[in-house]
CSV table of C-alpha atoms in Angstrom, one decimal:
chain,number,residue,atom,x,y,z
A,1,MET,CA,72.7,34.2,-15.9
A,2,GLY,CA,72.7,37.2,-13.4
A,3,LYS,CA,75.3,38.3,-11.1
A,4,GLY,CA,73.4,37.1,-8.1
A,5,ALA,CA,72.9,33.6,-9.5
A,6,PHE,CA,76.5,33.2,-10.5
A,7,LEU,CA,77.8,34.0,-7.3
A,8,GLY,CA,75.4,32.0,-5.6
A,9,ALA,CA,76.5,28.9,-7.6
A,10,THR,CA,80.1,29.8,-7.3
A,11,SER,CA,79.8,30.0,-3.7
A,12,ILE,CA,77.7,26.9,-2.9
A,13,PHE,CA,80.6,24.9,-5.2
A,14,ALA,CA,83.3,26.5,-3.3
A,15,LEU,CA,81.9,25.2,-0.1
A,16,MET,CA,81.7,21.7,-1.5
A,17,CYS,CA,85.0,22.0,-2.6
A,18,ALA,CA,86.4,22.7,1.0
A,19,LEU,CA,84.0,20.2,2.5
A,20,TYR,CA,85.6,17.5,0.2
A,21,ALA,CA,89.3,18.9,0.8
A,22,SER,CA,88.4,18.5,4.7
A,23,THR,CA,86.8,14.6,4.6
A,24,GLY,CA,90.3,13.6,3.0
A,25,MET,CA,90.6,11.0,0.4
A,26,ALA,CA,90.6,7.7,2.7
A,27,GLN,CA,87.9,8.3,4.6
A,28,GLU,CA,86.4,4.8,6.3
A,29,LEU,CA,82.7,4.1,6.6
A,30,SER,CA,81.5,4.1,10.5
A,31,PRO,CA,80.8,0.3,12.3
A,32,ALA,CA,77.0,0.9,11.5
A,33,GLN,CA,77.7,2.0,7.9
A,34,ALA,CA,80.0,-0.8,7.4
A,35,GLY,CA,77.3,-3.2,8.7
A,36,ASP,CA,74.4,-1.7,6.3
A,37,LEU,CA,76.7,-2.6,3.7
A,38,GLU,CA,77.4,-6.2,4.0
A,39,GLY,CA,75.9,-8.5,1.8
A,40,VAL,CA,76.8,-10.0,-1.8
A,41,ILE,CA,76.1,-8.7,-4.8
A,42,ASP,CA,73.7,-10.3,-7.2
A,43,SER,CA,74.1,-9.5,-10.8
A,44,GLY,CA,70.6,-9.9,-11.7
A,45,ASP,CA,69.7,-7.5,-9.1
A,46,ASN,CA,72.2,-5.2,-10.1
A,47,ALA,CA,71.5,-5.5,-13.8
A,48,TRP,CA,67.6,-4.5,-13.0
A,49,ILE,CA,68.5,-1.6,-10.7
A,50,LEU,CA,71.3,-0.2,-13.4
A,51,ALA,CA,68.6,-0.5,-16.0
A,52,SER,CA,65.7,0.9,-13.7
A,53,SER,CA,68.2,4.0,-13.2
A,54,ALA,CA,68.3,4.5,-16.8
A,55,LEU,CA,64.4,4.1,-17.1
A,56,VAL,CA,64.2,6.9,-14.2
A,57,LEU,CA,66.3,9.3,-16.2
A,58,ILE,CA,64.4,9.1,-19.5
A,59,MET,CA,61.5,10.1,-17.3
A,60,THR,CA,63.1,13.4,-17.3
A,61,PRO,CA,63.2,13.9,-21.1
A,62,GLY,CA,59.8,12.4,-21.6
A,63,LEU,CA,58.4,15.1,-18.7
A,64,ALA,CA,60.1,17.8,-21.1
A,65,LEU,CA,58.1,16.5,-24.2
A,66,PHE,CA,55.1,16.2,-22.2
A,67,TYR,CA,55.4,20.0,-20.7
A,68,GLY,CA,56.8,21.5,-23.9
A,69,GLY,CA,53.8,19.9,-25.8
A,70,MET,CA,51.4,21.9,-23.7
A,71,ALA,CA,53.3,24.8,-23.8
A,72,GLY,CA,53.0,27.7,-26.3
A,73,THR,CA,55.6,27.7,-29.3
A,74,LYS,CA,57.2,30.5,-28.1
A,75,ASN,CA,58.0,29.0,-24.9
A,76,MET,CA,58.7,25.2,-26.0
A,77,VAL,CA,62.5,25.7,-25.8
A,78,ASN,CA,62.5,27.1,-22.6
A,79,THR,CA,60.3,24.9,-21.0
A,80,MET,CA,62.1,21.8,-22.2
A,81,TRP,CA,65.1,23.4,-21.0
A,82,MET,CA,64.3,23.6,-17.7
A,83,SER,CA,63.8,20.0,-17.4
A,84,PHE,CA,67.4,19.5,-18.9
A,85,ILE,CA,69.2,21.9,-17.2
A,86,VAL,CA,67.8,20.0,-13.7
A,87,ILE,CA,69.8,16.7,-15.4
A,88,CYS,CA,72.9,18.5,-15.7
A,89,THR,CA,72.8,20.4,-12.2
A,90,VAL,CA,71.4,18.0,-9.8
A,91,SER,CA,73.7,15.0,-11.2
A,92,ILE,CA,76.7,17.0,-10.0
A,93,GLN,CA,75.0,18.2,-6.8
A,94,TRP,CA,73.9,14.5,-5.7
A,95,VAL,CA,77.5,13.6,-6.5
A,96,LEU,CA,79.1,16.4,-4.2
A,97,TRP,CA,76.7,16.7,-1.3
A,98,GLY,CA,73.4,15.8,-2.2
A,99,TYR,CA,73.6,12.0,-1.7
A,100,SER,CA,75.2,12.4,1.8
A,101,LEU,CA,72.9,14.6,3.3
A,102,SER,CA,70.1,12.3,2.1
A,103,PHE,CA,71.4,8.9,3.2
A,104,ALA,CA,74.7,8.9,5.0
A,105,GLU,CA,74.2,8.4,8.8
A,106,GLY,CA,73.0,11.5,10.6
A,107,ASN,CA,70.3,12.0,12.9
A,108,TRP,CA,66.4,12.2,12.6
A,109,PHE,CA,66.5,15.3,10.4
A,110,ILE,CA,69.3,15.3,7.7
A,111,GLY,CA,72.3,12.8,6.7
A,112,GLY,CA,75.8,13.6,7.7
A,113,PHE,CA,78.7,14.7,5.6
A,114,GLU,CA,80.4,11.0,5.2
A,115,TRP,CA,79.7,10.3,2.1
A,116,VAL,CA,80.3,14.0,0.6
A,117,ALA,CA,81.9,13.8,-3.0
A,118,LEU,CA,81.1,10.1,-2.5
A,119,GLN,CA,84.0,9.4,-0.2
A,120,GLY,CA,83.2,5.6,1.2
A,121,VAL,CA,80.9,5.2,-1.7
A,122,GLY,CA,82.0,2.7,-4.0
A,123,GLN,CA,81.6,-1.0,-5.7
A,124,GLU,CA,81.1,-2.6,-2.1
A,125,ALA,CA,77.6,-4.3,-1.5
A,126,THR,CA,74.7,-2.6,-0.1
A,127,GLY,CA,72.3,-5.4,0.2
A,128,THR,CA,72.5,-7.2,-3.3
A,129,ILE,CA,73.6,-4.4,-5.5
A,130,PRO,CA,76.8,-2.2,-5.2
A,131,HIS,CA,76.9,0.9,-3.2
A,132,LEU,CA,77.5,3.0,-6.4
A,133,THR,CA,74.3,1.5,-8.2
A,134,PHE,CA,71.9,2.5,-5.2
A,135,MET,CA,73.4,6.1,-5.2
A,136,ILE,CA,72.8,6.4,-9.0
A,137,PHE,CA,69.6,5.1,-8.6
A,138,GLN,CA,68.5,7.7,-5.8
A,139,CYS,CA,70.0,10.5,-7.9
A,140,MET,CA,67.4,10.1,-11.1
A,141,PHE,CA,64.8,10.4,-8.3
A,142,ALA,CA,66.4,13.5,-7.0
A,143,ILE,CA,66.1,14.9,-10.5
A,144,ILE,CA,62.8,14.2,-11.8
A,145,THR,CA,61.5,15.8,-8.5
A,146,LEU,CA,62.6,19.3,-9.1
A,147,ALA,CA,62.0,18.9,-12.9
A,148,LEU,CA,58.1,18.4,-12.2
A,149,VAL,CA,57.9,21.7,-10.2
A,150,SER,CA,58.8,23.3,-13.5
A,151,GLY,CA,55.4,22.5,-15.4
A,152,ALA,CA,53.9,25.0,-12.8
A,153,VAL,CA,56.0,28.3,-13.5
A,154,VAL,CA,56.6,28.0,-17.5
A,155,GLU,CA,56.3,30.8,-19.9
A,156,ARG,CA,57.0,33.3,-16.8
A,157,MET,CA,60.0,32.4,-14.3
A,158,LYS,CA,63.4,33.8,-15.4
A,159,PHE,CA,65.7,31.2,-16.4
A,160,SER,CA,68.5,32.5,-13.9
A,161,ALA,CA,66.0,32.2,-11.3
A,162,TRP,CA,65.3,28.4,-12.1
A,163,LEU,CA,69.1,28.2,-12.3
A,164,LEU,CA,69.6,29.4,-8.8
A,165,LEU,CA,66.6,27.6,-7.3
A,166,ILE,CA,67.9,23.9,-8.3
A,167,PRO,CA,70.8,23.3,-6.1
A,168,LEU,CA,68.9,25.3,-3.2
A,169,TRP,CA,65.9,23.2,-3.3
A,170,THR,CA,67.0,20.0,-4.2
A,171,THR,CA,69.5,20.6,-0.8
A,172,ALA,CA,67.0,22.2,1.9
A,173,VAL,CA,63.7,20.8,0.6
A,174,TYR,CA,64.7,17.4,-1.3
A,175,ALA,CA,67.6,16.4,1.0
A,176,PRO,CA,65.8,16.4,4.6
A,177,ILE,CA,62.5,14.7,3.3
A,178,CYS,CA,64.1,12.1,1.5
A,179,HIS,CA,66.0,11.5,4.6
A,180,TRP,CA,63.0,11.4,6.9
A,181,VAL,CA,61.2,8.9,4.6
A,182,TRP,CA,64.2,6.4,3.7
A,183,GLY,CA,67.4,7.5,5.3
A,184,PRO,CA,69.0,5.9,8.3
A,185,GLY,CA,67.1,6.9,11.3
A,186,GLY,CA,64.9,9.1,9.4
A,187,TRP,CA,61.8,10.4,11.8
A,188,LEU,CA,58.8,9.6,9.4
A,189,GLY,CA,60.4,6.0,8.4
A,190,GLY,CA,60.8,5.3,12.4
A,191,ILE,CA,57.1,6.2,12.9
A,192,GLY,CA,56.1,3.6,10.5
A,193,ALA,CA,55.4,5.8,7.4
A,194,LEU,CA,54.9,4.0,4.0
A,195,ASP,CA,56.3,5.4,0.8
A,196,PHE,CA,57.5,2.7,-1.6
A,197,ALA,CA,58.9,5.0,-4.1
A,198,GLY,CA,58.0,8.6,-3.6
A,199,GLY,CA,54.7,9.6,-2.7
A,200,THR,CA,55.7,12.3,-0.1
A,201,VAL,CA,59.5,12.6,-1.1
A,202,VAL,CA,58.9,13.1,-4.7
A,203,HIS,CA,54.9,14.4,-5.7
A,204,ILE,CA,53.9,16.0,-2.3
A,205,THR,CA,57.1,18.0,-2.5
A,206,SER,CA,57.1,19.1,-6.0
A,207,GLY,CA,53.1,19.7,-6.0
A,208,ALA,CA,53.6,21.9,-2.9
A,209,SER,CA,56.8,23.7,-4.1
A,210,ALA,CA,55.0,24.4,-7.0
A,211,LEU,CA,51.7,25.9,-5.6
A,212,ILE,CA,54.3,28.5,-3.5
A,213,LEU,CA,56.2,29.3,-6.6
A,214,CYS,CA,52.9,30.1,-8.3
A,215,LEU,CA,51.8,32.4,-5.7
A,216,PHE,CA,55.2,34.1,-5.7
A,217,LEU,CA,55.3,34.7,-9.5
A,218,GLY,CA,51.5,35.4,-10.1
A,219,ALA,CA,49.8,34.7,-13.2
A,220,ARG,CA,51.0,34.8,-16.6
A,221,LYS,CA,50.5,37.9,-19.1
A,222,GLY,CA,46.6,38.0,-19.7
A,223,TYR,CA,45.9,34.8,-17.7
A,224,PRO,CA,43.2,33.2,-17.9
A,225,LYS,CA,41.8,34.9,-21.0
A,226,SER,CA,44.8,34.9,-23.5
A,227,VAL,CA,46.2,31.5,-22.7
A,228,HIS,CA,47.0,29.2,-25.6
A,229,PRO,CA,46.0,25.7,-25.8
A,230,PRO,CA,48.5,22.9,-25.9
A,231,HIS,CA,50.2,23.7,-29.4
A,232,ASN,CA,51.7,20.0,-29.8
A,233,ILE,CA,49.5,17.2,-28.5
A,234,PRO,CA,51.3,14.3,-30.1
A,235,PHE,CA,54.7,15.7,-28.3
A,236,THR,CA,52.8,15.5,-25.0
A,237,MET,CA,51.6,12.0,-25.7
A,238,LEU,CA,55.2,10.8,-26.5
A,239,GLY,CA,56.0,12.4,-23.2
A,240,ALA,CA,53.5,10.7,-21.2
A,241,ALA,CA,54.2,7.5,-22.7
A,242,LEU,CA,57.8,8.1,-21.9
A,243,LEU,CA,56.6,8.7,-18.4
A,244,TRP,CA,54.4,5.6,-18.2
A,245,VAL,CA,57.4,3.3,-19.5
A,246,GLY,CA,60.2,5.1,-17.2
A,247,TRP,CA,58.1,4.5,-14.1
A,248,PHE,CA,58.4,0.8,-13.8
A,249,GLY,CA,62.0,1.5,-13.1
A,250,PHE,CA,60.6,4.2,-10.6
A,251,ASN,CA,58.3,1.9,-8.8
A,252,ALA,CA,59.2,-1.6,-9.3
A,253,GLY,CA,62.9,-0.6,-9.3
A,254,SER,CA,62.4,0.8,-5.6
A,255,GLU,CA,62.3,-2.6,-4.3
A,256,LEU,CA,66.0,-2.8,-4.9
A,257,ALA,CA,66.0,-6.6,-6.3
A,258,ALA,CA,64.4,-8.6,-9.2
A,259,ASP,CA,61.9,-10.3,-7.3
A,260,GLY,CA,58.3,-10.9,-6.6
A,261,ILE,CA,57.7,-7.5,-4.8
A,262,ALA,CA,59.0,-5.9,-8.1
A,263,ALA,CA,56.9,-7.5,-10.4
A,264,SER,CA,53.7,-6.9,-8.0
A,265,ALA,CA,54.7,-3.1,-7.8
A,266,PHE,CA,55.1,-3.6,-11.9
A,267,VAL,CA,51.7,-4.9,-12.4
A,268,VAL,CA,50.1,-2.5,-10.1
A,269,THR,CA,51.8,0.7,-11.7
A,270,ASN,CA,50.4,-0.3,-14.9
A,271,THR,CA,47.1,-1.0,-13.5
A,272,ALA,CA,46.3,2.0,-11.6
A,273,THR,CA,47.8,4.0,-14.4
A,274,ALA,CA,45.3,2.6,-16.7
A,275,CYS,CA,42.3,3.2,-14.3
A,276,ALA,CA,43.0,6.7,-13.9
A,277,GLY,CA,43.6,7.9,-17.5
A,278,PHE,CA,40.2,6.0,-18.5
A,279,THR,CA,38.3,7.7,-15.4
A,280,TRP,CA,39.9,11.3,-16.7
A,281,SER,CA,38.7,10.6,-20.0
A,282,VAL,CA,35.1,10.0,-18.6
A,283,LEU,CA,35.1,12.8,-16.5
A,284,ASP,CA,36.3,15.1,-19.7
A,285,TRP,CA,33.8,13.3,-21.5
A,286,ALA,CA,31.0,14.1,-19.1
A,287,HIS,CA,31.7,17.6,-18.4
A,288,SER,CA,33.0,19.2,-21.8
A,289,GLY,CA,31.0,16.4,-24.2
A,290,ARG,CA,34.1,15.5,-25.5
A,291,PRO,CA,37.0,13.1,-24.7
A,292,THR,CA,40.7,14.5,-25.0
A,293,LEU,CA,44.3,13.1,-25.5
A,294,VAL,CA,45.5,15.4,-23.1
A,295,GLY,CA,43.0,15.0,-20.9
A,296,ALA,CA,43.9,11.2,-21.0
A,297,CYS,CA,47.5,11.5,-20.8
A,298,SER,CA,46.9,13.9,-17.8
A,299,GLY,CA,44.9,11.1,-16.0
A,300,ALA,CA,47.4,8.6,-16.8
A,301,VAL,CA,50.2,10.8,-14.8
A,302,ALA,CA,47.8,11.1,-12.2
A,303,GLY,CA,47.5,7.5,-11.8
A,304,LEU,CA,51.4,7.2,-11.9
A,305,VAL,CA,51.6,9.7,-9.1
A,306,ALA,CA,49.1,8.2,-6.6
A,307,ILE,CA,50.2,4.7,-7.2
A,308,THR,CA,53.9,5.7,-6.5
A,309,PRO,CA,53.8,5.5,-2.9
A,310,ALA,CA,52.0,2.2,-2.6
A,311,SER,CA,53.1,0.3,-5.3
A,312,GLY,CA,55.0,-2.1,-3.4
A,313,PHE,CA,52.3,-2.6,-0.8
A,314,VAL,CA,49.0,-3.1,-2.5
A,315,GLY,CA,47.8,-5.6,-4.6
A,316,PRO,CA,45.7,-5.2,-8.0
A,317,MET,CA,42.4,-4.7,-6.4
A,318,GLY,CA,43.6,-1.6,-4.6
A,319,SER,CA,45.8,-0.3,-7.4
A,320,ILE,CA,42.2,-0.2,-9.1
A,321,ALA,CA,40.7,1.9,-6.3
A,322,ILE,CA,43.8,4.2,-6.1
A,323,GLY,CA,43.7,4.6,-9.9
A,324,VAL,CA,40.3,5.7,-10.1
A,325,GLY,CA,40.6,7.9,-7.1
A,326,ALA,CA,43.4,9.3,-8.3
A,327,GLY,CA,41.4,10.3,-11.8
A,328,LEU,CA,38.5,11.5,-9.6
A,329,VAL,CA,40.9,13.9,-7.1
A,330,CYS,CA,43.2,15.1,-9.7
A,331,TYR,CA,40.7,16.0,-12.4
A,332,TYR,CA,38.7,18.1,-10.2
A,333,GLY,CA,42.0,19.4,-8.8
A,334,SER,CA,43.1,20.7,-11.9
A,335,VAL,CA,40.2,21.7,-13.5
A,336,TYR,CA,37.9,23.3,-10.7
A,337,MET,CA,40.2,24.1,-7.7
A,338,LYS,CA,42.5,26.3,-9.4
A,339,LYS,CA,39.8,28.2,-10.8
A,340,ALA,CA,38.1,28.6,-7.5
A,341,LEU,CA,41.4,29.6,-5.9
A,342,GLY,CA,42.6,31.8,-8.8
A,343,TYR,CA,46.4,30.6,-9.0
A,344,ASP,CA,48.2,30.3,-12.6
A,345,ASP,CA,49.3,26.6,-12.2
A,346,ALA,CA,50.6,26.7,-16.0
A,347,LEU,CA,50.4,22.8,-16.5
A,348,ASP,CA,48.8,21.4,-13.3
A,349,VAL,CA,51.6,20.4,-11.4
A,350,VAL,CA,49.6,21.1,-8.0
A,351,GLY,CA,46.6,19.3,-9.1
A,352,ILE,CA,48.3,15.9,-10.2
A,353,HIS,CA,51.3,15.9,-8.2
A,354,ALA,CA,50.4,17.7,-5.1
A,355,LEU,CA,46.9,16.4,-4.6
A,356,GLY,CA,47.6,13.1,-6.3
A,357,GLY,CA,50.7,12.6,-4.0
A,358,SER,CA,48.5,13.3,-1.1
A,359,TRP,CA,45.9,10.7,-2.0
A,360,GLY,CA,48.3,7.9,-2.9
A,361,ALA,CA,49.9,8.4,0.4
A,362,PHE,CA,46.8,8.4,2.2
A,363,ALA,CA,45.1,5.6,0.3
A,364,THR,CA,48.5,3.6,1.2
A,365,GLY,CA,47.2,3.4,4.6
A,366,ILE,CA,44.0,2.0,3.6
A,367,PHE,CA,45.1,-0.5,0.7
A,368,ALA,CA,48.6,-1.8,2.2
A,369,GLN,CA,48.5,-5.6,2.5
A,370,LEU,CA,51.2,-7.6,4.4
A,371,SER,CA,50.3,-10.4,2.2
A,372,VAL,CA,52.0,-8.3,-0.5
A,373,ASN,CA,55.0,-7.0,1.5
A,374,PRO,CA,55.9,-8.4,4.7
A,375,GLY,CA,58.1,-5.4,5.3
A,376,GLY,CA,55.2,-3.0,5.3
A,377,ALA,CA,52.0,-3.0,7.1
A,378,ASP,CA,48.3,-3.9,6.7
A,379,GLY,CA,46.0,-0.9,5.7
A,380,ALA,CA,42.7,0.0,7.0
A,381,ILE,CA,40.6,-2.5,5.3
A,382,TYR,CA,42.6,-5.1,6.2
A,383,GLY,CA,42.3,-4.2,9.9
A,384,ASN,CA,45.0,-1.8,10.9
A,385,PRO,CA,43.2,2.0,10.8
A,386,TYR,CA,46.1,3.0,12.7
A,387,GLN,CA,47.8,2.8,9.8
A,388,LEU,CA,46.2,6.2,8.5
A,389,ILE,CA,47.8,8.0,11.2
A,390,PRO,CA,51.9,7.9,10.4
A,391,GLN,CA,50.3,8.5,6.6
A,392,SER,CA,48.9,11.4,7.6
A,393,ILE,CA,51.4,13.0,9.4
A,394,GLY,CA,54.0,12.2,6.3
A,395,ILE,CA,51.8,13.9,4.2
A,396,ALA,CA,51.5,17.0,6.5
A,397,ALA,CA,54.9,17.3,7.3
A,398,SER,CA,56.0,16.7,3.5
A,399,TRP,CA,53.4,20.0,3.1
A,400,ALA,CA,54.6,21.8,5.3
A,401,TRP,CA,58.2,21.7,5.1
A,402,ALA,CA,58.2,22.0,1.1
A,403,CYS,CA,55.8,25.3,1.2
A,404,GLY,CA,57.6,26.8,4.3
A,405,ILE,CA,61.5,26.5,2.6
A,406,THR,CA,59.8,27.1,-0.8
A,407,ALA,CA,58.6,30.4,0.5
A,408,ILE,CA,62.1,31.4,2.0
A,409,LEU,CA,64.1,30.3,-1.1
A,410,ALA,CA,61.7,32.4,-3.5
A,411,LEU,CA,61.9,35.2,-1.2
A,412,ILE,CA,66.3,34.8,-1.5
A,413,ILE,CA,65.8,34.7,-5.1
A,414,LYS,CA,63.3,37.3,-5.8
A,415,TYR,CA,65.6,39.9,-4.1
A,416,THR,CA,68.5,38.6,-5.8
A,417,VAL,CA,68.2,37.9,-9.4
A,418,GLY,CA,64.6,38.4,-9.3
A,419,LEU,CA,62.0,35.6,-9.9
A,420,LYS,CA,59.4,36.7,-12.7
A,421,ALA,CA,60.5,37.5,-16.3
A,422,SER,CA,59.5,41.0,-17.4
A,423,ALA,CA,56.3,41.8,-19.5
A,424,ALA,CA,58.2,42.4,-22.5
A,425,ASP,CA,60.0,39.0,-22.0
A,426,GLU,CA,56.9,36.9,-21.5
A,427,THR,CA,55.4,38.7,-25.0
A,428,ALA,CA,58.5,38.0,-27.1
A,429,GLY,CA,58.3,34.4,-25.6
A,430,MET,CA,60.6,32.8,-22.9
A,431,ASP,CA,62.7,31.0,-26.0
A,432,ILE,CA,63.8,34.3,-27.5
A,433,SER,CA,64.2,36.4,-24.3
A,434,GLN,CA,65.9,34.0,-22.1
A,435,HIS,CA,68.0,31.5,-24.6
A,436,LYS,CA,67.9,33.7,-27.9
A,437,GLU,CA,66.5,30.3,-29.9
A,438,ILE,CA,63.3,29.1,-31.4
A,439,ALA,CA,61.8,25.7,-31.6
A,440,TYR,CA,60.2,25.9,-35.0
A,441,SER,CA,61.7,27.8,-37.9
A,442,HIS,CA,59.6,28.5,-41.0
A,443,GLU,CA,62.2,28.8,-43.1
A,444,THR,CA,62.5,26.3,-46.4
């Protein structure tokens, strides 16, 4: 790790230690927070959300396999390591300050410091689950969000740059948008924008940020002529399958209870995913003359992305429309848009997550039903076209903040530790040049 990355990480750690010391060990919750935490723990709900937390965690190693299989052989370790290091780093950041900035009482823009280092976060009930259960469930969301970004920048981004980006991005991009949508007093939640499990918070932020990093990094050496096809398609399919399974915790777990809405979210998640995977395969077949397994896996992930914000608000028929739409939007975005615009999005993060998340957030305003979730709203086809207004504002705000702040962070990193690996490092492969290890040995 370069001196800049080391100093940056050390400075952040020292700052958080100082904040921890200043809050004191016996900090109490504000009256408003204490009111939010009133409730009785339900063992069934708690068991489901803890299980959902584990399901969401397994999505990141699943993503590592999904991305790793599509990378070149000399870049697989680095590609998988970029996801794995996010688990290690964000898990620490979330406990020290990320959770507090995202969910503590603050203002319309950002949370406060009441829960820095998990002060006041314990076994007391928040709703029907312990506060700690909610905290760790949300930690898994923060982890997967930045891991998604890595797919756009693999095979050319310096590992030291990635390591420095992790705490900076999760603090400056993820935490504010998370608070806007889900935190107490957040302004997007306040205007009625619906996002059940992270269409804006997770997918638009990751996809938009990926686009900015692609532009700053430039293309891989020899792109597009000498870019190799996926080297291990079985790994990619296994990764997609783990994502599909883990996503049930992601979406159905976001109800924070083992109830009927969780069951509905589970059903529509599976339905939309199947529809998107099938749609992408049909388009693949029609345009290239052959259906591909990589295409089907990409389509399935696109369906998972698009149904995420809508999963707790739409019924099965709405999920079919969202899934088919995701297959169409993300296929053309991944296959044709990046060619037309010329950016090198290595593993189609922009096409799948930015566009899929945007479609899903907008489609929530079309297909949402109060009969599915009384805590939501009716969408346009159920007599409330005005729901499209807060949905559109949420999409635009998430794009704008993620792009703007990621650009600033990219500039900071570019002029400290540097963003892009050298041409020699790219030629040697990121596994050897960044880690001095390889995925495959030909020795017997």
